[in-house]
Amino acid sequence: MIKALVVDDEVIIAEDLAHQLKNRDDWDADFFVDPTIVMAAIEASTYDVCFLDIEMPECNGITLGRLIREKYPEIPIIFSTAFAEHAATAYRLSATDYLVKPINGSVLGEACVRVEKEIAQQKSAGVTPEPNSSSRVIVVKSVGRTDYVKISDIVMGQAAGNYVRLYSDDKEYLHRCSFTTFADQLVPEGFARCHRSFIVNTNKVVSFVRNKDGGDELVLENGIKAPVSEGYKKSLDKVLATAALAR
């Protein structure tokens, strides 16, 4: 299921776009008309793609897109507007697509297919058995090199654009995969989300602390730290308690 977030200050347009997305197989959508509450909504839920209108009061789509890209770099962004001159700025933000209003069904369908293909391609770089071993590994490919990283050695994963930065006991890797796909694969392996952009190996957690800035964070083995957001705190407490009992 692909879950979309639609933001447009005109309620009729926002509602219609969300309705069209819901009519696609394996898609769901929420819509908002107030751009100032969108970041809190993303923090509290899980979205796979954002559709952003550009011309909005208080916080326009470009500004909102920059905030999303900075804090949640793994979320694809599709801009929509009646003004084509914004296209260059949109693409500098690495937007997946740019739709000029009025948006017809075929154009929207093409944009959705791009999102679906990207997710499918990212899933192809998933968890696989290590050759000649029953251990589970992440296959990390780079130019002229392939690393087989044991899942049990991974301490933390962090979203990094179209990649996930993997922290192991003694090394870092850059794995080409969406963070959502990576998290879905690792949760059954004893990992837990602690933030929109961070997932940790519960067996590697040393302590849950309040940092000097007043925020919550996890201290992991080798001194690695991961922020804990309010939206994940309650479920994380339960997961860590269960993991501690199982040790």
Short mmCIF file of C-alpha atoms in Angstrom, two decimals:
data_model
loop_
_atom_site.label_atom_id
_atom_site.label_comp_id
_atom_site.label_asym_id
_atom_site.label_seq_id
_atom_site.Cartn_x
_atom_site.Cartn_y
_atom_site.Cartn_z
CA MET A 1 0.00 0.00 0.00
CA ILE A 2 1.33 3.44 -1.00
CA LYS A 3 0.09 6.21 1.29
CA ALA A 4 0.05 9.74 -0.12
CA LEU A 5 -0.17 13.12 1.58
CA VAL A 6 -1.97 15.83 -0.45
CA VAL A 7 -1.55 19.51 0.50
CA ASP A 8 -3.57 22.24 -1.23
CA ASP A 9 -5.21 25.30 0.32
CA GLU A 10 -8.27 24.85 -1.92
CA VAL A 11 -10.30 22.13 -0.22
CA ILE A 12 -12.14 21.04 -3.38
CA ILE A 13 -8.86 20.46 -5.24
CA ALA A 14 -7.21 18.72 -2.28
CA GLU A 15 -10.20 16.46 -1.72
CA ASP A 16 -10.50 15.61 -5.42
CA LEU A 17 -6.82 14.72 -5.78
CA ALA A 18 -6.93 12.54 -2.66
CA HIS A 19 -10.06 10.84 -4.01
CA GLN A 20 -8.35 10.08 -7.35
CA LEU A 21 -5.35 8.59 -5.56
CA LYS A 22 -7.56 6.41 -3.36
CA ASN A 23 -9.19 5.01 -6.48
CA ARG A 24 -5.86 3.58 -7.62
CA ASP A 25 -5.10 -0.01 -6.65
CA ASP A 26 -2.98 -0.23 -3.48
CA TRP A 27 -3.05 3.52 -2.86
CA ASP A 28 -4.44 5.54 0.03
CA ALA A 29 -4.35 9.30 0.66
CA ASP A 30 -4.96 11.99 3.28
CA PHE A 31 -5.36 15.67 2.43
CA PHE A 32 -4.65 18.92 4.29
CA VAL A 33 -5.55 22.50 3.43
CA ASP A 34 -3.38 24.10 6.12
CA PRO A 35 0.32 23.76 5.19
CA THR A 36 1.46 24.87 8.66
CA ILE A 37 0.36 21.58 10.26
CA VAL A 38 1.83 19.27 7.62
CA MET A 39 5.19 18.66 9.31
CA ALA A 40 3.43 17.55 12.50
CA ALA A 41 1.19 15.26 10.43
CA ILE A 42 4.21 13.62 8.78
CA GLU A 43 5.84 13.18 12.17
CA ALA A 44 2.74 11.45 13.51
CA SER A 45 2.11 9.14 10.56
CA THR A 46 3.88 7.35 7.71
CA TYR A 47 3.63 8.71 4.17
CA ASP A 48 5.32 7.33 1.06
CA VAL A 49 4.86 10.38 -1.18
CA CYS A 50 3.76 14.04 -0.83
CA PHE A 51 1.72 16.01 -3.38
CA LEU A 52 2.28 19.72 -2.68
CA ASP A 53 0.54 22.75 -4.15
CA ILE A 54 3.00 25.62 -4.58
CA GLU A 55 0.89 28.77 -4.21
CA MET A 56 -0.37 28.63 -0.61
CA PRO A 57 -0.59 31.26 2.15
CA GLU A 58 1.72 31.31 5.19
CA CYS A 59 3.89 28.43 3.90
CA ASN A 60 4.10 27.84 0.14
CA GLY A 61 4.83 24.46 -1.39
CA ILE A 62 8.47 25.19 -2.21
CA THR A 63 9.19 26.19 1.40
CA LEU A 64 7.28 23.17 2.66
CA GLY A 65 9.11 20.93 0.18
CA ARG A 66 12.47 22.16 1.49
CA LEU A 67 11.42 21.40 5.08
CA ILE A 68 10.29 17.89 4.11
CA ARG A 69 13.42 17.23 2.05
CA GLU A 70 15.64 18.42 4.92
CA LYS A 71 13.97 16.37 7.66
CA TYR A 72 12.56 13.41 5.70
CA PRO A 73 14.79 13.04 2.64
CA GLU A 74 13.38 9.63 1.72
CA ILE A 75 9.86 10.93 0.91
CA PRO A 76 9.26 11.57 -2.83
CA ILE A 77 7.70 14.97 -3.56
CA ILE A 78 5.37 15.84 -6.44
CA PHE A 79 4.52 19.52 -6.90
CA SER A 80 1.31 20.81 -8.43
CA THR A 81 0.60 24.40 -9.51
CA ALA A 82 -1.01 26.55 -12.17
CA PHE A 83 2.29 28.38 -12.67
CA ALA A 84 4.82 26.52 -14.84
CA GLU A 85 7.65 28.95 -13.97
CA HIS A 86 8.16 27.15 -10.65
CA ALA A 87 9.32 23.97 -12.39
CA ALA A 88 13.06 24.74 -12.26
CA THR A 89 12.95 25.37 -8.50
CA ALA A 90 10.92 22.21 -7.97
CA TYR A 91 13.43 20.04 -9.79
CA ARG A 92 16.33 21.58 -7.87
CA LEU A 93 14.64 20.04 -4.84
CA SER A 94 14.84 16.66 -6.60
CA ALA A 95 11.09 16.48 -7.05
CA THR A 96 9.82 13.21 -8.50
CA ASP A 97 7.38 15.08 -10.75
CA TYR A 98 5.84 18.49 -11.45
CA LEU A 99 2.17 18.70 -12.44
CA VAL A 100 0.56 21.79 -13.96
CA LYS A 101 -3.09 22.42 -13.03
CA PRO A 102 -5.68 21.47 -14.02
CA ILE A 103 -4.37 17.93 -13.54
CA ASN A 104 -6.06 15.36 -15.73
CA GLY A 105 -6.32 11.68 -14.84
CA SER A 106 -3.75 10.45 -17.35
CA VAL A 107 -1.07 12.91 -16.17
CA LEU A 108 -1.71 11.98 -12.55
CA GLY A 109 -1.59 8.31 -13.47
CA GLU A 110 1.83 8.75 -15.10
CA ALA A 111 3.14 10.44 -11.94
CA CYS A 112 1.80 7.60 -9.79
CA VAL A 113 3.44 5.01 -12.05
CA ARG A 114 6.79 6.78 -11.55
CA VAL A 115 6.37 6.48 -7.79
CA GLU A 116 5.32 2.82 -8.07
CA LYS A 117 8.31 1.96 -10.29
CA GLU A 118 10.74 3.70 -7.97
CA ILE A 119 9.43 1.77 -4.97
CA ALA A 120 9.55 -1.50 -6.91
CA GLN A 121 13.16 -0.88 -7.98
CA GLN A 122 14.19 -0.05 -4.44
CA LYS A 123 12.59 -3.23 -3.11
CA SER A 124 14.72 -5.27 -5.48
CA ALA A 125 17.78 -4.31 -3.42
CA GLY A 126 16.45 -5.96 -0.28
CA VAL A 127 17.42 -8.56 2.29
CA THR A 128 18.87 -11.78 0.90
CA PRO A 129 20.65 -14.87 2.25
CA GLU A 130 24.42 -14.62 2.37
CA PRO A 131 26.13 -17.06 -0.04
CA ASN A 132 27.02 -20.38 1.63
CA SER A 133 25.41 -19.33 4.89
CA SER A 134 22.04 -19.28 6.58
CA SER A 135 22.73 -15.77 7.95
CA ARG A 136 20.56 -12.89 6.78
CA VAL A 137 22.38 -10.02 5.12
CA ILE A 138 21.90 -6.70 3.34
CA VAL A 139 23.56 -6.64 -0.07
CA VAL A 140 25.27 -3.25 -0.46
CA LYS A 141 26.45 -2.56 -4.00
CA SER A 142 28.85 0.21 -5.02
CA VAL A 143 31.15 0.78 -7.98
CA GLY A 144 33.34 -2.31 -8.35
CA ARG A 145 32.33 -3.72 -4.97
CA THR A 146 29.58 -5.71 -3.25
CA ASP A 147 29.42 -5.98 0.55
CA TYR A 148 27.32 -8.57 2.40
CA VAL A 149 26.43 -6.88 5.69
CA LYS A 150 25.02 -9.18 8.35
CA ILE A 151 21.78 -7.79 9.75
CA SER A 152 22.86 -8.82 13.23
CA ASP A 153 25.89 -6.50 12.88
CA ILE A 154 23.82 -3.44 11.92
CA VAL A 155 23.42 -0.99 14.81
CA MET A 156 21.33 1.70 13.11
CA GLY A 157 19.92 2.81 9.77
CA GLN A 158 19.45 6.47 8.80
CA ALA A 159 17.60 7.94 5.81
CA ALA A 160 19.91 9.71 3.36
CA GLY A 161 17.96 10.79 0.29
CA ASN A 162 17.58 7.81 -2.04
CA TYR A 163 19.92 5.83 0.22
CA VAL A 164 20.06 4.44 3.75
CA ARG A 165 23.22 4.97 5.78
CA LEU A 166 23.98 1.75 7.66
CA TYR A 167 26.01 1.84 10.87
CA SER A 168 27.56 -1.49 11.82
CA ASP A 169 29.80 -2.30 14.77
CA ASP A 170 32.88 -0.90 13.07
CA LYS A 171 31.93 0.50 9.66
CA GLU A 172 29.41 2.62 7.71
CA TYR A 173 27.76 1.73 4.39
CA LEU A 174 25.57 3.65 1.95
CA HIS A 175 22.79 1.36 0.75
CA ARG A 176 20.65 2.39 -2.25
CA CYS A 177 17.12 1.77 -1.01
CA SER A 178 14.19 3.87 0.22
CA PHE A 179 14.09 4.18 3.98
CA THR A 180 10.48 2.97 4.10
CA THR A 181 11.37 -0.22 2.21
CA PHE A 182 14.44 -0.77 4.39
CA ALA A 183 12.43 -0.33 7.60
CA ASP A 184 9.72 -2.72 6.43
CA GLN A 185 12.40 -5.37 5.83
CA LEU A 186 14.22 -4.86 9.14
CA VAL A 187 11.35 -4.61 11.65
CA PRO A 188 10.76 -8.40 11.52
CA GLU A 189 14.49 -8.84 12.20
CA GLY A 190 14.35 -7.17 15.64
CA PHE A 191 14.64 -3.52 14.59
CA ALA A 192 12.39 -0.64 15.67
CA ARG A 193 11.66 2.84 14.32
CA CYS A 194 12.56 5.61 16.76
CA HIS A 195 12.15 8.52 14.34
CA ARG A 196 10.87 9.14 10.84
CA SER A 197 14.43 8.85 9.53
CA PHE A 198 16.03 6.41 11.99
CA ILE A 199 15.67 2.71 12.80
CA VAL A 200 17.71 0.85 15.40
CA ASN A 201 18.66 -2.71 16.27
CA THR A 202 16.90 -3.22 19.62
CA ASN A 203 19.64 -5.64 20.69
CA LYS A 204 22.20 -2.84 20.34
CA VAL A 205 20.40 -0.28 22.55
CA VAL A 206 22.37 0.65 25.68
CA SER A 207 20.18 3.41 27.16
CA PHE A 208 17.25 5.77 26.54
CA VAL A 209 18.22 9.29 27.67
CA ARG A 210 17.23 12.97 27.62
CA ASN A 211 19.94 14.95 25.82
CA LYS A 212 21.25 18.41 26.72
CA ASP A 213 18.81 20.07 24.30
CA GLY A 214 15.83 18.49 26.05
CA GLY A 215 15.14 15.88 23.38
CA ASP A 216 15.01 12.11 23.76
CA GLU A 217 17.61 9.85 22.19
CA LEU A 218 18.89 6.30 22.23
CA VAL A 219 22.51 5.51 23.01
CA LEU A 220 23.62 2.45 21.09
CA GLU A 221 26.73 0.30 21.11
CA ASN A 222 29.98 2.06 20.17
CA GLY A 223 28.47 5.38 21.30
CA ILE A 224 26.19 5.73 18.27
CA LYS A 225 23.14 7.93 19.04
CA ALA A 226 19.69 8.08 17.46
CA PRO A 227 16.99 10.73 18.07
CA VAL A 228 13.60 9.63 19.41
CA SER A 229 10.57 11.56 18.14
CA GLU A 230 7.37 11.90 20.12
CA GLY A 231 5.36 10.00 17.52
CA TYR A 232 7.43 6.83 18.00
CA LYS A 233 8.18 7.10 21.72
CA LYS A 234 5.25 5.11 23.10
CA SER A 235 5.59 2.15 20.73
CA LEU A 236 9.38 2.19 21.13
CA ASP A 237 9.08 1.84 24.92
CA LYS A 238 7.09 -1.38 24.48
CA VAL A 239 9.44 -2.82 21.84
CA LEU A 240 12.55 -2.13 23.92
CA ALA A 241 10.96 -3.63 27.05
CA THR A 242 10.09 -6.80 25.09
CA ALA A 243 13.59 -6.98 23.62
CA ALA A 244 15.17 -6.60 27.08
CA LEU A 245 13.11 -9.48 28.43
CA ALA A 246 14.17 -11.69 25.53
CA ARG A 247 17.90 -11.15 26.07
#
